[in-house]
Short mmCIF file of C-alpha atoms in Angstrom, two decimals:
data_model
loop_
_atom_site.label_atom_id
_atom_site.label_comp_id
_atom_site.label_asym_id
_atom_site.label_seq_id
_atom_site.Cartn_x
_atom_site.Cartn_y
_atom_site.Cartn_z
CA UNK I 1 27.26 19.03 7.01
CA UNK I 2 28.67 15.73 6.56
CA UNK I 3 28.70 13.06 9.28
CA UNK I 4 29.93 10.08 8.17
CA UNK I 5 32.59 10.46 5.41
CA UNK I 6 34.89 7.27 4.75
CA UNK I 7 38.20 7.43 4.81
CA UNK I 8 38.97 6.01 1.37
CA UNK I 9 38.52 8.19 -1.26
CA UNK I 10 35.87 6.02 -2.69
CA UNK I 11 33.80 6.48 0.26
CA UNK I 12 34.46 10.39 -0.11
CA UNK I 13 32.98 10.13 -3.56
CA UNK I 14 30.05 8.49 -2.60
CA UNK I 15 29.00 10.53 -0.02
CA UNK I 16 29.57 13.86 -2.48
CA UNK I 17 27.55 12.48 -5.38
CA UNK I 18 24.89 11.58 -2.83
CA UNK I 19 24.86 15.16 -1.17
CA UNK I 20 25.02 16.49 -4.32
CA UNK I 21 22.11 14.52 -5.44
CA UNK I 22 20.01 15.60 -2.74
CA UNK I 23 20.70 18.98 -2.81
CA UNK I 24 18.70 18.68 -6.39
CA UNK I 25 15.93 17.31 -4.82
CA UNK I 26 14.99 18.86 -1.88
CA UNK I 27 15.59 22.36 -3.94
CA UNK I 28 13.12 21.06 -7.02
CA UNK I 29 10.87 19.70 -4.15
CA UNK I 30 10.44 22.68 -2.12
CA UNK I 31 10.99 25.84 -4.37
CA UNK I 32 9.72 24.20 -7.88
CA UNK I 33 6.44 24.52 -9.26
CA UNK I 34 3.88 21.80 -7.61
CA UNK I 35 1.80 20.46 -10.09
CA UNK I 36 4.50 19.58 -12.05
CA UNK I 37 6.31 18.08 -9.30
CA UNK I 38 2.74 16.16 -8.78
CA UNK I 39 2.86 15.14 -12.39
CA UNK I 40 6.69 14.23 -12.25
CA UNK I 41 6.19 12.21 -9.55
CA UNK I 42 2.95 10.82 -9.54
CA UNK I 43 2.71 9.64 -13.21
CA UNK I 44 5.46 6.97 -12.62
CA UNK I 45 3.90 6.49 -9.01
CA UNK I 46 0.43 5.41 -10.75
CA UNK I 47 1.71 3.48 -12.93
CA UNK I 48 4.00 1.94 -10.43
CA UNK I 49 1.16 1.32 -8.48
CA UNK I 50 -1.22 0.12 -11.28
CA UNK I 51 1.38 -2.48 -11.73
CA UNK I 52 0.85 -3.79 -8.04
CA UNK I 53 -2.65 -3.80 -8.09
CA UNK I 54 -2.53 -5.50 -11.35
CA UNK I 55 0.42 -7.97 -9.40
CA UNK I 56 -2.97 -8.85 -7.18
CA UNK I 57 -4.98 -9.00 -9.75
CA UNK I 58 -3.36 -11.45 -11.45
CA UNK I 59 -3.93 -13.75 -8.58
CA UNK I 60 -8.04 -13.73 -8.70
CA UNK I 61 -7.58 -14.06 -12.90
CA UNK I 62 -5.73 -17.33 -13.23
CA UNK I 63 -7.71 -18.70 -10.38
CA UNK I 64 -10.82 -17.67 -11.61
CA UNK I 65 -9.84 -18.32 -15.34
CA UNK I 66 -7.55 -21.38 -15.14
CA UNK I 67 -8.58 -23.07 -12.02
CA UNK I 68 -12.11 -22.65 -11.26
CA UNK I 69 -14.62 -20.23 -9.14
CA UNK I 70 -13.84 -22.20 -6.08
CA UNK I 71 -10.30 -21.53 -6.21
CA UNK I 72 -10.96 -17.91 -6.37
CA UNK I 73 -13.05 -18.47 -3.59
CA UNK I 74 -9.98 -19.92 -2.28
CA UNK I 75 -8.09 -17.08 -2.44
CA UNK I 76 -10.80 -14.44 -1.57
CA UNK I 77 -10.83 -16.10 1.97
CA UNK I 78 -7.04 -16.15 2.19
CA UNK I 79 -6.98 -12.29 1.09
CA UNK I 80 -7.23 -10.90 4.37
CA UNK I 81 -4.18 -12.84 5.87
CA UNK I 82 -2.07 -12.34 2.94
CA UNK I 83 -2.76 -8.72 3.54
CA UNK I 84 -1.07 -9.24 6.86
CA UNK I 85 2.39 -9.69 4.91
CA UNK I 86 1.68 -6.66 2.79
CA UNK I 87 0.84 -4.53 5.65
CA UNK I 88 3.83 -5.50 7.16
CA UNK I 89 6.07 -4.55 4.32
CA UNK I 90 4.28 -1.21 3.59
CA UNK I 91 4.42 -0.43 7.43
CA UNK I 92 8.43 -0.52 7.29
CA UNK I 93 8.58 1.04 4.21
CA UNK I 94 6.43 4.22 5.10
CA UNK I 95 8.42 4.11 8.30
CA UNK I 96 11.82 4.46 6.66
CA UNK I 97 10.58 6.67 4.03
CA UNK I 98 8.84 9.15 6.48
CA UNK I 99 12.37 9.06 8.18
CA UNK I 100 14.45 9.72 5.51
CA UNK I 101 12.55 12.33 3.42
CA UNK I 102 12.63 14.47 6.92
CA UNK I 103 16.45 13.69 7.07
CA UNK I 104 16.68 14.60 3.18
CA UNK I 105 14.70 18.06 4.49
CA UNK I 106 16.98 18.76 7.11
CA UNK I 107 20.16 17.88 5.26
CA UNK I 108 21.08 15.02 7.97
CA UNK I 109 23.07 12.80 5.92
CA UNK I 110 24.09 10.40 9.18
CA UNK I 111 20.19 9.48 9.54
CA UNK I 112 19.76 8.93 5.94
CA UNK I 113 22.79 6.67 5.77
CA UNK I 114 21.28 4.71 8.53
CA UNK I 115 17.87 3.93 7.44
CA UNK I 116 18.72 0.96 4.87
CA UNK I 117 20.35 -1.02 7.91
CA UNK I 118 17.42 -0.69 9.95
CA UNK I 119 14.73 -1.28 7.12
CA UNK I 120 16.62 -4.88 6.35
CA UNK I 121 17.31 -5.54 10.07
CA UNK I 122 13.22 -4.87 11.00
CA UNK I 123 12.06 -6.45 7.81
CA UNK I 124 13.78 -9.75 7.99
CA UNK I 125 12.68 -10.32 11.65
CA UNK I 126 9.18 -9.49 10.86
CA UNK I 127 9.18 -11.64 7.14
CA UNK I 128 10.64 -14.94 9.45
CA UNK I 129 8.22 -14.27 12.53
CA UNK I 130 4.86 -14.17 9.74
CA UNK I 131 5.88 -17.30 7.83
CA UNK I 132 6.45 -19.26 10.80
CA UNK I 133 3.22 -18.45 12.16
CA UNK I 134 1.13 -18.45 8.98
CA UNK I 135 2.82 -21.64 7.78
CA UNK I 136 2.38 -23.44 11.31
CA UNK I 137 -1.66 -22.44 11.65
CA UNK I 138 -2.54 -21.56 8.10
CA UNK I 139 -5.21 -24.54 8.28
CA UNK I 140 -7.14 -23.07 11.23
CA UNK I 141 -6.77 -19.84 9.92
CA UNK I 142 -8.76 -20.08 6.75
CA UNK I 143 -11.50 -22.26 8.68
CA UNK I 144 -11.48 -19.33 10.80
CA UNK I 145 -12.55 -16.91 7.64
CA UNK I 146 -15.64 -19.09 7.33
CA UNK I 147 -14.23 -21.77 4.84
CA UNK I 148 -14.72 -25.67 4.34
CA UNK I 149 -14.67 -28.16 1.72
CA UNK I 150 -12.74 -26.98 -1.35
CA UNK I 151 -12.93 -23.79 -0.94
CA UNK I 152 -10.89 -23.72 2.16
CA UNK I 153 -8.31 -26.72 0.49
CA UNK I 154 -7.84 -24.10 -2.17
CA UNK I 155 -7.59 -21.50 0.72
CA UNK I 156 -4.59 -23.52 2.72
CA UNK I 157 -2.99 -24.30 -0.24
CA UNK I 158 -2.74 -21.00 -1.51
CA UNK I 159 -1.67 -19.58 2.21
CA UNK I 160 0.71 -21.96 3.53
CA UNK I 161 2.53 -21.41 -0.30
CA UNK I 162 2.40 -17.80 -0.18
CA UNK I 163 3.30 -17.27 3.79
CA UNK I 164 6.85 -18.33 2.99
CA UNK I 165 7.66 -16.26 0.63
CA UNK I 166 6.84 -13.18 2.83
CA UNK I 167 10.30 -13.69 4.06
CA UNK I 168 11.36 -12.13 0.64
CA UNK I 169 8.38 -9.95 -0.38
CA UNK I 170 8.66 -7.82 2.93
CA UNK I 171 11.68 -6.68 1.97
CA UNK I 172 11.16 -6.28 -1.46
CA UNK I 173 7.78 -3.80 -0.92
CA UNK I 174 9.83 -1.95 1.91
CA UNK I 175 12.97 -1.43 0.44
CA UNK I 176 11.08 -0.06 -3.23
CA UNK I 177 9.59 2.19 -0.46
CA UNK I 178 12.42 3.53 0.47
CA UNK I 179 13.64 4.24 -3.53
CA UNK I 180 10.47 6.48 -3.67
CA UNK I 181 11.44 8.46 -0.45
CA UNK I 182 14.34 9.99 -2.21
CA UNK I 183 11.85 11.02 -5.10
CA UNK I 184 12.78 8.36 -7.21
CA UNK I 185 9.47 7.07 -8.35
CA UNK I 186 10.24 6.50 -11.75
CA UNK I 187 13.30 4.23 -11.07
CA UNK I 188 10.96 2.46 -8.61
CA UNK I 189 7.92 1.89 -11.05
CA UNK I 190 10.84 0.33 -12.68
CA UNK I 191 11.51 -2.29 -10.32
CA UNK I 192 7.77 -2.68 -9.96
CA UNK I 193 7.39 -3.28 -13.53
CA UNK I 194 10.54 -6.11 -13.23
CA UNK I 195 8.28 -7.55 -10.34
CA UNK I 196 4.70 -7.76 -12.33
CA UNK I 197 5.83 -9.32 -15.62
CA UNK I 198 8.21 -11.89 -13.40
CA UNK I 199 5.37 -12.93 -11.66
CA UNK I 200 3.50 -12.93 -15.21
CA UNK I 201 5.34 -15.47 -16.54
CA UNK I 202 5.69 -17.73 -13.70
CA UNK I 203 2.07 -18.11 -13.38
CA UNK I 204 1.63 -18.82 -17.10
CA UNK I 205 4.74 -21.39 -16.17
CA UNK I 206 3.17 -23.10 -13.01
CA UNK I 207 -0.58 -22.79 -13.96
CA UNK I 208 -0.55 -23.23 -17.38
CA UNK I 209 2.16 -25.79 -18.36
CA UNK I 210 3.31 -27.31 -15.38
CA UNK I 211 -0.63 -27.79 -13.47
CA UNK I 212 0.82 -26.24 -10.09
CA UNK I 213 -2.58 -25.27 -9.39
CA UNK I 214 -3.55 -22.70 -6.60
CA UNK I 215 0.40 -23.67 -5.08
CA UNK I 216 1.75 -22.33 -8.38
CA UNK I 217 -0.04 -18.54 -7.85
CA UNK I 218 1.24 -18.13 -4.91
CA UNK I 219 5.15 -19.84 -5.84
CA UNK I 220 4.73 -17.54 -8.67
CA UNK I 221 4.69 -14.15 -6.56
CA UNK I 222 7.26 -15.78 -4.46
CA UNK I 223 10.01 -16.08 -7.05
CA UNK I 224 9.03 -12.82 -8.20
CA UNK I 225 9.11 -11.45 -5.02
CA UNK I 226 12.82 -12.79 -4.86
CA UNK I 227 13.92 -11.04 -8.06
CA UNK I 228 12.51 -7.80 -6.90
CA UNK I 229 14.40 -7.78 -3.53
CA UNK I 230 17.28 -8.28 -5.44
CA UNK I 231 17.00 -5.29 -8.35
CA UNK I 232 15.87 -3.60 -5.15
CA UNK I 233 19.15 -3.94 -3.28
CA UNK I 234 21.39 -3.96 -6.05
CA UNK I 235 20.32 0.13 -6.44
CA UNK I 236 21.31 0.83 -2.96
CA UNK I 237 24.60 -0.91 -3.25
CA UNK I 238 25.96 0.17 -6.28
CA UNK I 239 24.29 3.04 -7.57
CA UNK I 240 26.50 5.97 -5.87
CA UNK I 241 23.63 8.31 -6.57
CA UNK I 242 21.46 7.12 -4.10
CA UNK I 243 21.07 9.61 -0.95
CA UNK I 244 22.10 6.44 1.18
CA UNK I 245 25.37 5.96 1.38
CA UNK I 246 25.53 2.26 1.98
CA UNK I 247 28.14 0.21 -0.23
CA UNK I 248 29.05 -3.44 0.15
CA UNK I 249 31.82 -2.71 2.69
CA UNK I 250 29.61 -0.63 4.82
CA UNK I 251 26.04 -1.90 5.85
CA UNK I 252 24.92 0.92 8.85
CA UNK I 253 22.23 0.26 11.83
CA UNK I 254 21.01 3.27 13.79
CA UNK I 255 19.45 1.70 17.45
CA UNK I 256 17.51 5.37 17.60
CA UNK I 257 16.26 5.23 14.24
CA UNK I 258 14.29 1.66 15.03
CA UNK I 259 11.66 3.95 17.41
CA UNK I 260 11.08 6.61 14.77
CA UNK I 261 10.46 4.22 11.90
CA UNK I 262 8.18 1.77 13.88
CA UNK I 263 6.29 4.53 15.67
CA UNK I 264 5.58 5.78 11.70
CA UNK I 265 4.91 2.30 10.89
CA UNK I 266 3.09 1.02 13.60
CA UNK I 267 0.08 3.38 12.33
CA UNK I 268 0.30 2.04 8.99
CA UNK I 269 0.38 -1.26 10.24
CA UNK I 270 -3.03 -0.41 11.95
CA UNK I 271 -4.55 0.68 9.31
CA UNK I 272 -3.58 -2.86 7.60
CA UNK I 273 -4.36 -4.75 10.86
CA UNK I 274 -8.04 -2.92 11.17
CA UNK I 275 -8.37 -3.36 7.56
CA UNK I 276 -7.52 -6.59 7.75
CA UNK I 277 -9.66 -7.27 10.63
CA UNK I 278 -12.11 -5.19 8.81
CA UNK I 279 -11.92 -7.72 5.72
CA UNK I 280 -12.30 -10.98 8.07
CA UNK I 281 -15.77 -9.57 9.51
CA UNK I 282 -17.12 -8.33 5.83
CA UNK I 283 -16.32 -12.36 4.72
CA UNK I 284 -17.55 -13.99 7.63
CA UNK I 285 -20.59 -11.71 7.66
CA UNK I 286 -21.25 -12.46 4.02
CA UNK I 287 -20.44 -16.54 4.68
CA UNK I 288 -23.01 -16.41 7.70
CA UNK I 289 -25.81 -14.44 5.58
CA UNK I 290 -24.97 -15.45 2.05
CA UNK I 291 -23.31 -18.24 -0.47
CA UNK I 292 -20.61 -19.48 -1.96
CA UNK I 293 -21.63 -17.28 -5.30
CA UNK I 294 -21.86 -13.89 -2.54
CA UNK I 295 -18.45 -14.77 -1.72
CA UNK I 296 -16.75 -15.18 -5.08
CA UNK I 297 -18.75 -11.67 -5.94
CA UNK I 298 -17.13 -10.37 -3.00
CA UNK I 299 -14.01 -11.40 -4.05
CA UNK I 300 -14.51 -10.17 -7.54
CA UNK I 301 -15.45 -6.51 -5.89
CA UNK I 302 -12.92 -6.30 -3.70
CA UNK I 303 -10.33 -7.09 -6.27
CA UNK I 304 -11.25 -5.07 -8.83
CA UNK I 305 -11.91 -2.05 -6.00
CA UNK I 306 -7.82 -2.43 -5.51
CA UNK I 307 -7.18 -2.55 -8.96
CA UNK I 308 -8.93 0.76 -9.50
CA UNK I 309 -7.83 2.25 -6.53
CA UNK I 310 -3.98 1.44 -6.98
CA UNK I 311 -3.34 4.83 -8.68
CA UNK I 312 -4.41 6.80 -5.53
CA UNK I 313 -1.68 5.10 -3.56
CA UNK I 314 0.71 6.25 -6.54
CA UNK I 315 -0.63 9.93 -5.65
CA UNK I 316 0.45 9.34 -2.22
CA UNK I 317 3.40 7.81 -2.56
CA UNK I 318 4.63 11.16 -4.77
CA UNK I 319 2.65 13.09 -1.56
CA UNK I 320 4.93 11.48 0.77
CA UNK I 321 8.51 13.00 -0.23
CA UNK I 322 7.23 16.54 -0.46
CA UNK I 323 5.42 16.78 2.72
CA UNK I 324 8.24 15.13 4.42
CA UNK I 325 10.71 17.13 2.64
CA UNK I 326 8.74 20.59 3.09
CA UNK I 327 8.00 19.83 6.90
CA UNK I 328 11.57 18.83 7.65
CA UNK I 329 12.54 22.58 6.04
CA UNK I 330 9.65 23.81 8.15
CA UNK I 331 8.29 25.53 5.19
CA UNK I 332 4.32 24.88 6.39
CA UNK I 333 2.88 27.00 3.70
CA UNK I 334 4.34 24.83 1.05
CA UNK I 335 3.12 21.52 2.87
CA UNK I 336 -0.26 23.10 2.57
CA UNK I 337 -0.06 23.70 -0.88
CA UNK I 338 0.79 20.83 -2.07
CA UNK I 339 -1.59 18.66 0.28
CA UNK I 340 -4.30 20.70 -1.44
CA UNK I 341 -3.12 20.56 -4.75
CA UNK I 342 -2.81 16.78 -4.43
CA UNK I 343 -6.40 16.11 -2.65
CA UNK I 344 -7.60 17.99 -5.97
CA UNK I 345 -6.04 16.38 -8.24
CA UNK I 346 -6.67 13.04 -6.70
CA UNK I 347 -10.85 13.83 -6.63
CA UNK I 348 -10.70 14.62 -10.15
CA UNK I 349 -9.35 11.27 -11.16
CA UNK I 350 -11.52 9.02 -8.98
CA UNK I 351 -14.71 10.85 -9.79
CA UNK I 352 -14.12 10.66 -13.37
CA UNK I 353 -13.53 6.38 -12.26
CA UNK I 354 -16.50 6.37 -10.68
CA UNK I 355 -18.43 7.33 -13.83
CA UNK I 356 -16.14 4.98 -15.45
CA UNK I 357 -17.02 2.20 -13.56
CA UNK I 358 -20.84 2.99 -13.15
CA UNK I 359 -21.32 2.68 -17.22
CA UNK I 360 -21.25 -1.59 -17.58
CA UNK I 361 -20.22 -2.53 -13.93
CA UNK I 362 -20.60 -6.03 -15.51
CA UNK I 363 -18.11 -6.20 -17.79
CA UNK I 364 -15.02 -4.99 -15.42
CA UNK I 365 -16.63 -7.74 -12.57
CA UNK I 366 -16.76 -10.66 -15.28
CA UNK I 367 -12.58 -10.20 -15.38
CA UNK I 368 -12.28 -12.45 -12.70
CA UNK I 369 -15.27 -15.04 -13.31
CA UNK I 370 -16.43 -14.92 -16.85
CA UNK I 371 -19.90 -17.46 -15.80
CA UNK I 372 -20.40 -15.04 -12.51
CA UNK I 373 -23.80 -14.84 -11.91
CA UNK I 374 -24.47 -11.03 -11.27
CA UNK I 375 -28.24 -9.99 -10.37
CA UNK I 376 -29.63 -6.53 -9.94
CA UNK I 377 -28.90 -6.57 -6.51
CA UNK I 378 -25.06 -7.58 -6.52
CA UNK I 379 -25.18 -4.44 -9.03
CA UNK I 380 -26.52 -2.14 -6.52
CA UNK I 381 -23.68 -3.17 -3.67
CA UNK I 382 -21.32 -2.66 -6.39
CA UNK I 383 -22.51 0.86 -6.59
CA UNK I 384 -22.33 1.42 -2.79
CA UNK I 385 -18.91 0.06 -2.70
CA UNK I 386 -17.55 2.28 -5.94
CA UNK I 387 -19.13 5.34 -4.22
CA UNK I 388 -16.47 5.43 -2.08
CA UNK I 389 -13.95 6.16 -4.35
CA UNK I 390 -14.94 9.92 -4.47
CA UNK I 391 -14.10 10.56 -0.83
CA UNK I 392 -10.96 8.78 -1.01
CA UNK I 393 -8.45 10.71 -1.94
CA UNK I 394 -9.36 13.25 0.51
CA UNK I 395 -9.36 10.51 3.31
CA UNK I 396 -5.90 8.82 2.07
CA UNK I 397 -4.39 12.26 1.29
CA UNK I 398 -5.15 13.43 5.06
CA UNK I 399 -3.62 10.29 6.68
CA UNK I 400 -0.45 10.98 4.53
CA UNK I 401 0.04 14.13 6.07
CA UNK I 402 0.22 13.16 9.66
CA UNK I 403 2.28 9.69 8.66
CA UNK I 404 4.28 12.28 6.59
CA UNK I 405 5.31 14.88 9.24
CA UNK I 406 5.27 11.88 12.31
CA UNK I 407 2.00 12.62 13.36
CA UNK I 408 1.69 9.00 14.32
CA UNK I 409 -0.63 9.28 17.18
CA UNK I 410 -3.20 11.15 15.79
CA UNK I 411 -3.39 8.76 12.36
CA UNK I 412 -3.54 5.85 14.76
CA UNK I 413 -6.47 7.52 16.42
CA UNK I 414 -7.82 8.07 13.42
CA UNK I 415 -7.38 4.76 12.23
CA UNK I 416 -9.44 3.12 14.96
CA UNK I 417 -12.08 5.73 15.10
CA UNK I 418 -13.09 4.72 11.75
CA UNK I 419 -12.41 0.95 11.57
CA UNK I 420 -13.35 -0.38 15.20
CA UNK I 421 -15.35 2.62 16.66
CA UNK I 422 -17.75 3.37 13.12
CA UNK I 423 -17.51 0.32 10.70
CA UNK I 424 -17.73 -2.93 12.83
CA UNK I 425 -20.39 -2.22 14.64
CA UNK I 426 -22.34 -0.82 11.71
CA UNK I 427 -21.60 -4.02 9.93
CA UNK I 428 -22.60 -6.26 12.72
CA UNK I 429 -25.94 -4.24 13.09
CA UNK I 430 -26.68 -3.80 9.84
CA UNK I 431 -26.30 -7.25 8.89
CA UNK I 432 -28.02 -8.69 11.18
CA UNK I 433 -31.27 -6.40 9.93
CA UNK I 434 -31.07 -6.69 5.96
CA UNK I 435 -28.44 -9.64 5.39
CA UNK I 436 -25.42 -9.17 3.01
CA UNK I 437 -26.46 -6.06 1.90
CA UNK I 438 -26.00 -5.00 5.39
CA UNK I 439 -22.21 -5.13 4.37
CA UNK I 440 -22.12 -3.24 1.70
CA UNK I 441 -23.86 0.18 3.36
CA UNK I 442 -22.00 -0.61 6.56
CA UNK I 443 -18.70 0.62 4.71
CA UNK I 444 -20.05 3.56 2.53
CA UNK I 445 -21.74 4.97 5.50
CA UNK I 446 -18.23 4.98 7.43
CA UNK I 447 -16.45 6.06 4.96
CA UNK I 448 -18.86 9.08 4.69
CA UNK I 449 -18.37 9.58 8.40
CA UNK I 450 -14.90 9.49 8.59
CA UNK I 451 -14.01 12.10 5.77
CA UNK I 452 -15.87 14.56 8.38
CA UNK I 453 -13.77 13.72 10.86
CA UNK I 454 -10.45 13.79 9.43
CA UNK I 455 -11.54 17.16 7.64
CA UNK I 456 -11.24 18.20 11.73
CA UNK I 457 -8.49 16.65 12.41
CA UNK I 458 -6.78 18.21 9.26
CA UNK I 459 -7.88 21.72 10.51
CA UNK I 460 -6.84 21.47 14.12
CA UNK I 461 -3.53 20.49 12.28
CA UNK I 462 -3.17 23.47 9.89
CA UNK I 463 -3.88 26.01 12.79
CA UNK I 464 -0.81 24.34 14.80
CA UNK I 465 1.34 24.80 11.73
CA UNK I 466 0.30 28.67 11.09
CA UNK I 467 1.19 29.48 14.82
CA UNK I 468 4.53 27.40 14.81
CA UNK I 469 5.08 29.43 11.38
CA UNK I 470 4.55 32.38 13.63
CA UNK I 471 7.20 31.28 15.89
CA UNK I 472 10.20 31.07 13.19
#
């Protein structure tokens, strides 16, 4: 049924093409064969994602390459705040998506015109509320993380540059979101791509040429951040097949969608809080036990673990529709399908990483810092840290699901079980007794832990579903 035609015949159209539109969706989605949906999907997803994670990436090479190892110091103690703005604009973008592919499910075309209004309203208060703070304390902040001298000018510098732009980049990530709820990865690895090689180019501009320094990595992303909030919008308002029927003349908010979409959110956001809480106690631990060298091989690890693990969040991302789709149709037998088809397919391609990764562990690390001085033990912490990668599409798979269906209470419980109940006080323990490698087992150990306890959580879960299934 259709809630909210217009009253010019334009408006009529829209809303048609858009129905019409979704109708092919949510049919493919929940009556076509799965693993080709998961290959439809997902392929673009990856690669969407790859692009991100190579967006990051980027960062840690010209500051590592161009500028120095202290600037990628720099920036490896400013990571964990700048994750703040990302976890932001992930955290409204989940939110609206998990809203609108159960609207898409449930054919409610009045919710799903709705959503876009709310993501912008949410997102710009949020992007203005993190630059003003960042911007105002970004000094104390990075001599918070542990740094001094010119590591932590590099840090500020990079910070205070990249805060601002948040006010754009929020946006951006949540609204490209929101073009992958309606099963639209490919058009969305699209705008990703338009966002990487933007952001490409500046750098080579601002580093390169001009001598911006560590400013001109982080003014870089910015800009780019700018153009990709603009392709972003640009699809919602004047491509008529979009599921959303916003136009230029009609921009809806829903007050009753902002509690759904934050309650979704507020567990991704966290998970990016916790992790980024998570990140400030693995760098301060490895400041107070190690050097400046332990820190730039942090760095270098935890960069390159993003890289490699961008494709999983691809998987996930072409996850998301389906379940939400399939649980908004109440067809629980599907959902279950495809969560397992997805967790399989996601192990296969991390463990054959792993073994990837475990062949010259050197080579991918000297990316960042070319000179890096990597002994046999940085090697073995590598190792510990790359082992995770084979429980992690089970873990990030799981999480989806409830996040997917609105299960937001039990993800956030999940969420803190395993960052503040398990891994802080294994890393402050195990620290303290064997140093910076202390770190390093802290998280595999959790990680181990936690993919037994989600396995429960998932079960509990499935047995609901079968007797709801009963009830129908």
């Amino acid at each position: 049924m259709i809630h909210n035609v217009h009253l010019s015949v334009y408006g009529v159209y829209i809303v048609t093409m858009s129905t019409a539109q979704q109708s092919q969706i949510t049919n493919e989605i929940l009556n076509g064969n799965l693993v080709t949906i998961m290959f439809k999907l997902s392929i673009p997803g990856i690669l969407g994602m790859l692009l991100v994670g190579l967006n990051s990436f980027l960062d840690a090479l010209f500051a590592g390459q161009l500028i120095g190892q202290n600037a990628l110091a720099g920036i490896s103690l400013a990571l964990p705040l700048t994750s703040i703005v990302t976890g932001c604009a992930v955290s409204v973008g989940v939110g609206s998506a998990s809203v609108m592919s159960r609207a898409i499910g449930s054919e409610d075309i009045k919710t799903e015109s709705k959503v876009l209004g709310n993501l912008t309203v949410i997102s710009i208060i949020i992007s203005f509320l993190i630059a003003a703070i960042g911007y105002i304390f970004g000094d104390e902040l990075i001599a918070f993380m542990g740094g001094d001298g010119e590591v932590a000018t590099y840090g500020v510098g990079y910070l205070k540059t990249y805060i601002l732009g948040s006010i754009f980049f929020i946006p951006a990530v949540a609204s490209n979101q929101l073009v992958k709820s309606e099963a639209k990865i490919r058009l969305a690895t699209v705008f990703s791509f338009i966002f990487v090689t933007t952001n490409f180019f500046f750098n080579i501009i601002f580093v390169k040429f001009l001598n911006f320094g560590i400013q001109g990595i982080a003014l870089a992303t910015n800009l780019a951040a700018l153009v990709h909030v603009i392709v972003n919008f640009a699809y919602f308002i004047f491509y008529s097949k979009s599921s959303i029927t916003s136009n230029s003349r009609k921009f809806s908010f829903g007050i009753n969608l902002v509690s759904p979409i934050l309650s979704v959110g507020a567990s991704v956001m966290l998970m990016e809080l916790i992790g980024i809480i998570q990140e400030i106690m693995i760098f301060k631990s490895i400041a107070d036990y190690g050097t400046d060298s332990d820190i730039a091989f942090a760095g270098a690890t935890v960069r390159l673990y993003y890289l490699v693990i961008t494709p999983l969040n691809g998987l996930l991302q072409a996850l998301q529709p389906v379940i939400g789709i399939s649980y908004g149709s109440r067809n629980y037998k599907r959902l279950k399908k495809a969560y397992f088809i997805f967790c399989l397919a996601g192990t296969i391609l991390f463990v054959l990483t792993w073994l990837t990764l475990q062949v010259s562990p050197t080579f991918f690390l000297r990316w960042s810092i070319p000179n890096l001085n990597i002994t046999r033990n940085n090697l073995f912490n590598f190792r510990l840290i790359t082992f995770t990668l084979i429980t992690a599409p089970f873990l990030s798979c799981s999480l989806t699901l409830f996040q997917s269906t609105g299960n937001a209470k039990i993800a956030a419980f999940f969420i803190f079980l395993k960052h503040i109940v398990l891994f802080i006080p294994l890393l402050l323990l195990l620290s303290m007794i064997i140093g910076v490698n202390g770190v390093y087992y802290s998280f595999t150990i959790t990680e181990i832990l936690s993919s037994l306890i989600i396995g429960a959580l998932i079960l509990i879960e499935f047995i609901k579903m079968k007797k709801a299934n009963k009830k129908l």
